[in-house]
Short mmCIF file of C-alpha atoms and ligand atoms in Angstrom, two decimals:
data_model
loop_
_atom_site.label_atom_id
_atom_site.label_comp_id
_atom_site.label_asym_id
_atom_site.label_seq_id
_atom_site.Cartn_x
_atom_site.Cartn_y
_atom_site.Cartn_z
CA MET A 68 0.00 0.00 0.00
CA ILE A 69 1.51 3.30 -1.13
CA SER A 70 0.54 6.63 0.44
CA VAL A 71 1.18 9.86 -1.40
CA ASP A 72 1.79 13.15 0.41
CA PRO A 73 2.51 16.63 -0.88
CA ILE A 74 5.70 18.47 0.02
CA LYS A 75 5.31 22.16 -0.69
CA ALA A 76 8.20 23.87 -2.48
CA PHE A 77 8.83 27.35 -3.87
CA SER A 78 5.58 29.32 -4.11
CA ASP A 79 3.23 26.77 -5.65
CA ASN A 80 5.10 23.53 -6.44
CA TYR A 81 4.16 20.13 -5.06
CA ILE A 82 6.89 17.53 -4.67
CA TRP A 83 4.96 14.26 -4.26
CA CYS A 84 6.30 11.79 -1.70
CA LEU A 85 5.35 8.13 -2.11
CA SER A 86 5.90 5.95 0.93
CA ASN A 87 4.99 2.53 2.28
CA PRO A 88 4.31 1.34 5.85
CA GLU A 89 7.95 0.14 6.07
CA GLY A 90 9.10 3.76 5.89
CA GLU A 91 10.57 3.56 2.38
CA ALA A 92 9.99 6.61 0.19
CA TRP A 93 10.31 8.02 -3.32
CA VAL A 94 9.86 11.65 -4.35
CA VAL A 95 8.67 13.05 -7.66
CA ASP A 96 10.34 16.14 -9.18
CA PRO A 97 12.29 17.44 -6.18
CA GLY A 98 13.01 20.98 -7.35
CA ASP A 99 14.31 21.84 -3.88
CA ALA A 100 16.04 19.42 -1.50
CA ALA A 101 15.45 21.25 1.80
CA PRO A 102 11.70 20.67 2.16
CA VAL A 103 12.20 17.04 1.08
CA GLU A 104 14.87 16.44 3.75
CA GLU A 105 12.58 18.05 6.32
CA HIS A 106 9.65 15.83 5.30
CA LEU A 107 11.79 12.65 5.40
CA ARG A 108 13.07 13.57 8.86
CA GLN A 109 9.63 14.38 10.25
CA ARG A 110 8.09 11.14 8.95
CA ASP A 111 11.19 9.03 9.63
CA LEU A 112 11.32 7.91 5.98
CA THR A 113 14.27 6.48 4.03
CA LEU A 114 14.57 7.84 0.51
CA GLN A 115 14.94 5.03 -2.04
CA GLY A 116 14.56 6.90 -5.28
CA VAL A 117 13.53 9.90 -7.31
CA LEU A 118 11.19 10.17 -10.29
CA ILE A 119 11.72 13.03 -12.75
CA THR A 120 9.14 14.14 -15.33
CA HIS A 121 11.11 16.82 -17.23
CA HIS A 122 14.22 18.98 -17.14
CA HIS A 123 12.89 22.26 -15.70
CA PHE A 124 14.84 23.54 -12.71
CA ASP A 125 11.86 23.62 -10.36
CA HIS A 126 11.57 19.84 -10.93
CA VAL A 127 15.23 18.73 -10.83
CA GLY A 128 16.99 21.44 -8.77
CA GLY A 129 17.15 19.35 -5.59
CA VAL A 130 18.35 16.08 -7.12
CA ALA A 131 22.10 16.74 -6.78
CA SER A 132 21.77 17.48 -3.07
CA LEU A 133 19.46 14.51 -2.39
CA THR A 134 21.84 12.07 -4.12
CA LYS A 135 25.05 13.47 -2.59
CA GLN A 136 25.01 11.28 0.53
CA ARG A 137 22.75 8.55 -0.83
CA ASP A 138 23.15 5.75 -3.35
CA ILE A 139 19.61 5.79 -4.73
CA ARG A 140 17.77 5.26 -8.01
CA VAL A 141 17.11 8.39 -10.08
CA VAL A 142 14.59 7.62 -12.83
CA GLY A 143 13.73 10.05 -15.61
CA PRO A 144 14.30 11.23 -19.17
CA GLN A 145 17.99 10.68 -20.03
CA THR A 146 18.85 14.33 -20.53
CA ALA A 147 16.76 15.90 -17.73
CA THR A 148 19.63 16.08 -15.22
CA PRO A 149 23.09 14.42 -14.96
CA GLU A 150 22.10 12.51 -11.80
CA ILE A 151 19.67 10.27 -13.74
CA ASN A 152 21.03 6.72 -13.36
CA GLU A 153 18.01 4.89 -14.72
CA PRO A 154 16.95 6.59 -17.96
CA VAL A 155 13.46 5.68 -19.13
CA ALA A 156 11.33 6.35 -22.19
CA ASP A 157 7.85 5.70 -23.50
CA GLY A 158 6.70 2.12 -22.99
CA ASP A 159 9.12 1.32 -20.18
CA ARG A 160 7.79 -0.13 -16.94
CA ILE A 161 9.46 0.43 -13.59
CA THR A 162 8.83 -1.09 -10.17
CA LEU A 163 9.06 0.99 -7.01
CA LEU A 164 7.77 0.29 -3.51
CA GLY A 165 6.41 -2.99 -4.88
CA SER A 166 4.20 -1.30 -7.48
CA GLU A 167 4.57 -1.13 -11.25
CA PHE A 168 4.43 2.17 -13.12
CA ASP A 169 4.25 2.67 -16.87
CA VAL A 170 6.24 5.44 -18.51
CA ILE A 171 4.19 7.50 -20.95
CA ALA A 172 5.81 10.07 -23.26
CA VAL A 173 3.84 13.33 -23.05
CA PRO A 174 5.75 15.94 -25.09
CA GLY A 175 4.38 19.47 -25.31
CA HIS A 176 5.36 21.51 -22.25
CA THR A 177 8.89 20.23 -22.95
CA LEU A 178 10.01 17.67 -25.51
CA ASP A 179 11.49 15.34 -22.87
CA HIS A 180 8.37 15.29 -20.68
CA ILE A 181 7.20 11.89 -19.44
CA ALA A 182 4.47 10.80 -17.02
CA TYR A 183 4.28 7.81 -14.69
CA TYR A 184 1.09 5.78 -14.34
CA GLY A 185 0.38 2.86 -12.06
CA ASN A 186 -1.93 1.76 -9.27
CA THR A 187 -4.51 4.42 -10.44
CA LEU A 188 -1.89 7.12 -9.72
CA LEU A 189 -0.68 9.48 -12.45
CA PHE A 190 2.35 11.70 -11.93
CA CYS A 191 2.21 14.09 -14.84
CA GLY A 192 4.45 17.02 -13.87
CA ASP A 193 3.55 20.10 -15.89
CA THR A 194 1.53 18.37 -18.62
CA LEU A 195 -2.01 18.09 -17.25
CA PHE A 196 -2.89 20.44 -14.37
CA ALA A 197 -6.04 20.41 -12.28
CA GLY A 198 -8.31 22.46 -14.54
CA GLY A 199 -5.57 23.29 -17.02
CA CYS A 200 -2.41 22.20 -18.82
CA GLY A 201 1.21 23.27 -19.05
CA ARG A 202 2.45 26.00 -21.34
CA LEU A 203 3.94 24.94 -24.65
CA PHE A 204 7.57 25.91 -24.09
CA GLU A 205 9.09 23.38 -26.51
CA GLY A 206 6.39 21.31 -28.18
CA THR A 207 3.64 22.02 -30.67
CA PRO A 208 -0.12 22.12 -30.05
CA GLU A 209 -0.32 18.84 -32.02
CA GLN A 210 2.11 17.16 -29.63
CA MET A 211 0.40 18.47 -26.48
CA HIS A 212 -3.05 17.58 -27.79
CA ALA A 213 -1.86 14.02 -28.49
CA SER A 214 -0.20 13.80 -25.05
CA LEU A 215 -3.39 14.93 -23.31
CA ALA A 216 -5.38 12.45 -25.41
CA ARG A 217 -3.18 9.63 -24.11
CA ILE A 218 -3.79 10.77 -20.54
CA SER A 219 -7.53 11.09 -21.25
CA SER A 220 -7.68 7.44 -22.25
CA LEU A 221 -6.65 6.29 -18.74
CA PRO A 222 -9.42 5.13 -16.36
CA GLY A 223 -11.69 7.88 -15.04
CA ALA A 224 -10.79 6.98 -11.45
CA THR A 225 -7.13 7.88 -12.08
CA ARG A 226 -5.82 10.35 -9.51
CA VAL A 227 -3.95 13.14 -11.21
CA TYR A 228 -0.88 14.33 -9.29
CA CYS A 229 0.35 17.43 -11.08
CA ALA A 230 3.25 19.55 -9.89
CA HIS A 231 1.63 22.93 -9.17
CA GLU A 232 -1.25 24.45 -7.23
CA TYR A 233 -2.71 26.41 -10.14
CA THR A 234 -6.26 25.11 -9.87
CA GLN A 235 -8.19 28.26 -8.91
CA ALA A 236 -6.70 30.37 -11.69
CA ASN A 237 -7.16 27.50 -14.15
CA LEU A 238 -10.82 27.08 -13.28
CA ALA A 239 -11.45 30.84 -13.55
CA PHE A 240 -10.19 30.56 -17.11
CA ALA A 241 -12.23 27.40 -17.71
CA ALA A 242 -15.36 29.32 -16.67
CA ALA A 243 -14.58 31.96 -19.30
CA VAL A 244 -14.40 29.21 -21.93
CA GLU A 245 -17.47 27.29 -20.72
CA PRO A 246 -19.71 29.62 -18.67
CA ASP A 247 -22.63 27.15 -18.85
CA ASN A 248 -20.75 24.03 -17.67
CA THR A 249 -22.53 23.09 -14.41
CA ALA A 250 -19.93 20.45 -13.44
CA LEU A 251 -17.36 23.23 -13.67
CA GLN A 252 -19.38 25.54 -11.39
CA THR A 253 -19.63 22.76 -8.80
CA ARG A 254 -15.91 22.14 -9.01
CA ILE A 255 -15.09 25.84 -8.60
CA GLN A 256 -17.06 25.91 -5.35
CA LYS A 257 -15.32 22.78 -4.03
CA VAL A 258 -11.89 24.17 -4.89
CA GLU A 259 -12.70 27.51 -3.21
CA GLN A 260 -13.62 25.70 -0.01
CA LEU A 261 -10.38 23.66 -0.06
CA ARG A 262 -8.25 26.75 -0.62
CA GLN A 263 -10.03 28.68 2.14
CA GLN A 264 -8.96 25.86 4.47
CA GLY A 265 -5.42 26.01 3.07
CA LEU A 266 -5.72 22.49 1.62
CA PRO A 267 -4.28 21.23 -1.69
CA THR A 268 -6.70 20.83 -4.60
CA VAL A 269 -4.41 18.13 -6.03
CA PRO A 270 -4.77 15.25 -6.74
CA SER A 271 -7.87 15.54 -8.86
CA GLN A 272 -9.79 12.72 -10.52
CA LEU A 273 -9.34 12.25 -14.24
CA ALA A 274 -13.14 11.97 -14.64
CA ASP A 275 -13.50 15.50 -13.19
CA GLU A 276 -10.82 16.79 -15.54
CA LEU A 277 -12.66 15.29 -18.51
CA ALA A 278 -15.86 17.06 -17.39
CA THR A 279 -14.37 20.48 -16.59
CA ASN A 280 -10.87 21.01 -18.03
CA PRO A 281 -11.16 22.90 -21.35
CA PHE A 282 -7.82 21.52 -22.55
CA LEU A 283 -9.32 18.01 -22.54
CA ARG A 284 -12.54 19.22 -24.14
CA ALA A 285 -11.51 20.59 -27.55
CA ASP A 286 -14.03 18.15 -29.07
CA GLN A 287 -16.96 19.77 -27.23
CA PRO A 288 -19.14 22.21 -29.22
CA SER A 289 -19.18 24.66 -26.28
CA VAL A 290 -15.36 24.82 -26.22
CA ARG A 291 -15.11 25.04 -29.99
CA ASP A 292 -17.66 27.91 -30.10
CA SER A 293 -15.74 29.90 -27.49
CA ALA A 294 -12.38 29.25 -29.17
CA GLU A 295 -13.76 30.36 -32.53
CA GLU A 296 -15.17 33.50 -30.96
CA TYR A 297 -11.79 34.24 -29.31
CA ALA A 298 -9.87 33.62 -32.52
CA SER A 299 -12.48 35.23 -34.79
CA ILE A 300 -12.02 32.39 -37.28
CA ARG A 301 -13.60 29.02 -38.03
CA LEU A 302 -11.47 26.22 -36.65
CA SER A 303 -11.18 23.11 -38.75
CA ASP A 304 -10.26 20.50 -36.14
CA ASP A 305 -9.79 19.74 -32.43
CA ILE A 306 -6.07 20.55 -32.57
CA GLY A 307 -6.93 24.02 -33.88
CA VAL A 308 -9.43 24.45 -31.04
CA PHE A 309 -6.87 23.28 -28.50
CA ALA A 310 -4.22 25.65 -29.91
CA GLU A 311 -6.55 28.65 -29.63
CA VAL A 312 -7.64 27.77 -26.08
CA ARG A 313 -3.95 27.48 -25.10
CA ARG A 314 -3.15 30.86 -26.76
CA TRP A 315 -6.20 32.39 -24.99
CA LYS A 316 -5.02 31.12 -21.60
CA ASP A 317 -1.50 32.46 -22.23
CA ASN A 318 -3.06 35.92 -22.55
CA PHE A 319 -5.81 35.55 -19.92
ZN1 ZN B 614 7.99 22.70 -16.32
#
């Protein structure tokens, strides 16, 4: 049985800590080592490994420090950081804490971006966010749309562990795209309550993302209509709709 806990880092990053009852732990995207060391100490956990989703500094910045005094596994895209000692790519399967995780290539935010899926848990870094998706720093709208489609095909009960607390701002944008989406209105209220109590809004359920996240809904007439209105042109396909919604959010 794996438990997953958030470690807060920087202003809005979550470093996810997976642990088992034996006190063995893995962390995902440790951009900063200090809060990870503090968490391990407080919970009396032994770090066994690190999962990396992509090369951005706020995801790999703490790896060198964490591996300095420890001989541990560092799993990720080959080029993400020099400390990677177990490079993985799409289609690979890894075992950690007794559970299997599939590696899924999800280029778009960066070209090296991968996600880890297993045990109904998805660690997707900066690809899918609660209510949103990552910016396209390196990839094309086609690539990101395809990556999000792969994530969308996972079971609806999948718990989505993204790397940032961006949910409120994302859902405010989603409401501009789909003002008549009642599932979205319900979700906005739930998220407001969580944030008022200072609680994380992550993980979310993939089924909720499919019902409310405009970046997974380019095939919906309501999203297409709004995207066409924003762009002032007719859009020929879902990728075009996705690209305009992403451009709209970048300027929102
Ligand atoms: Zn990033």
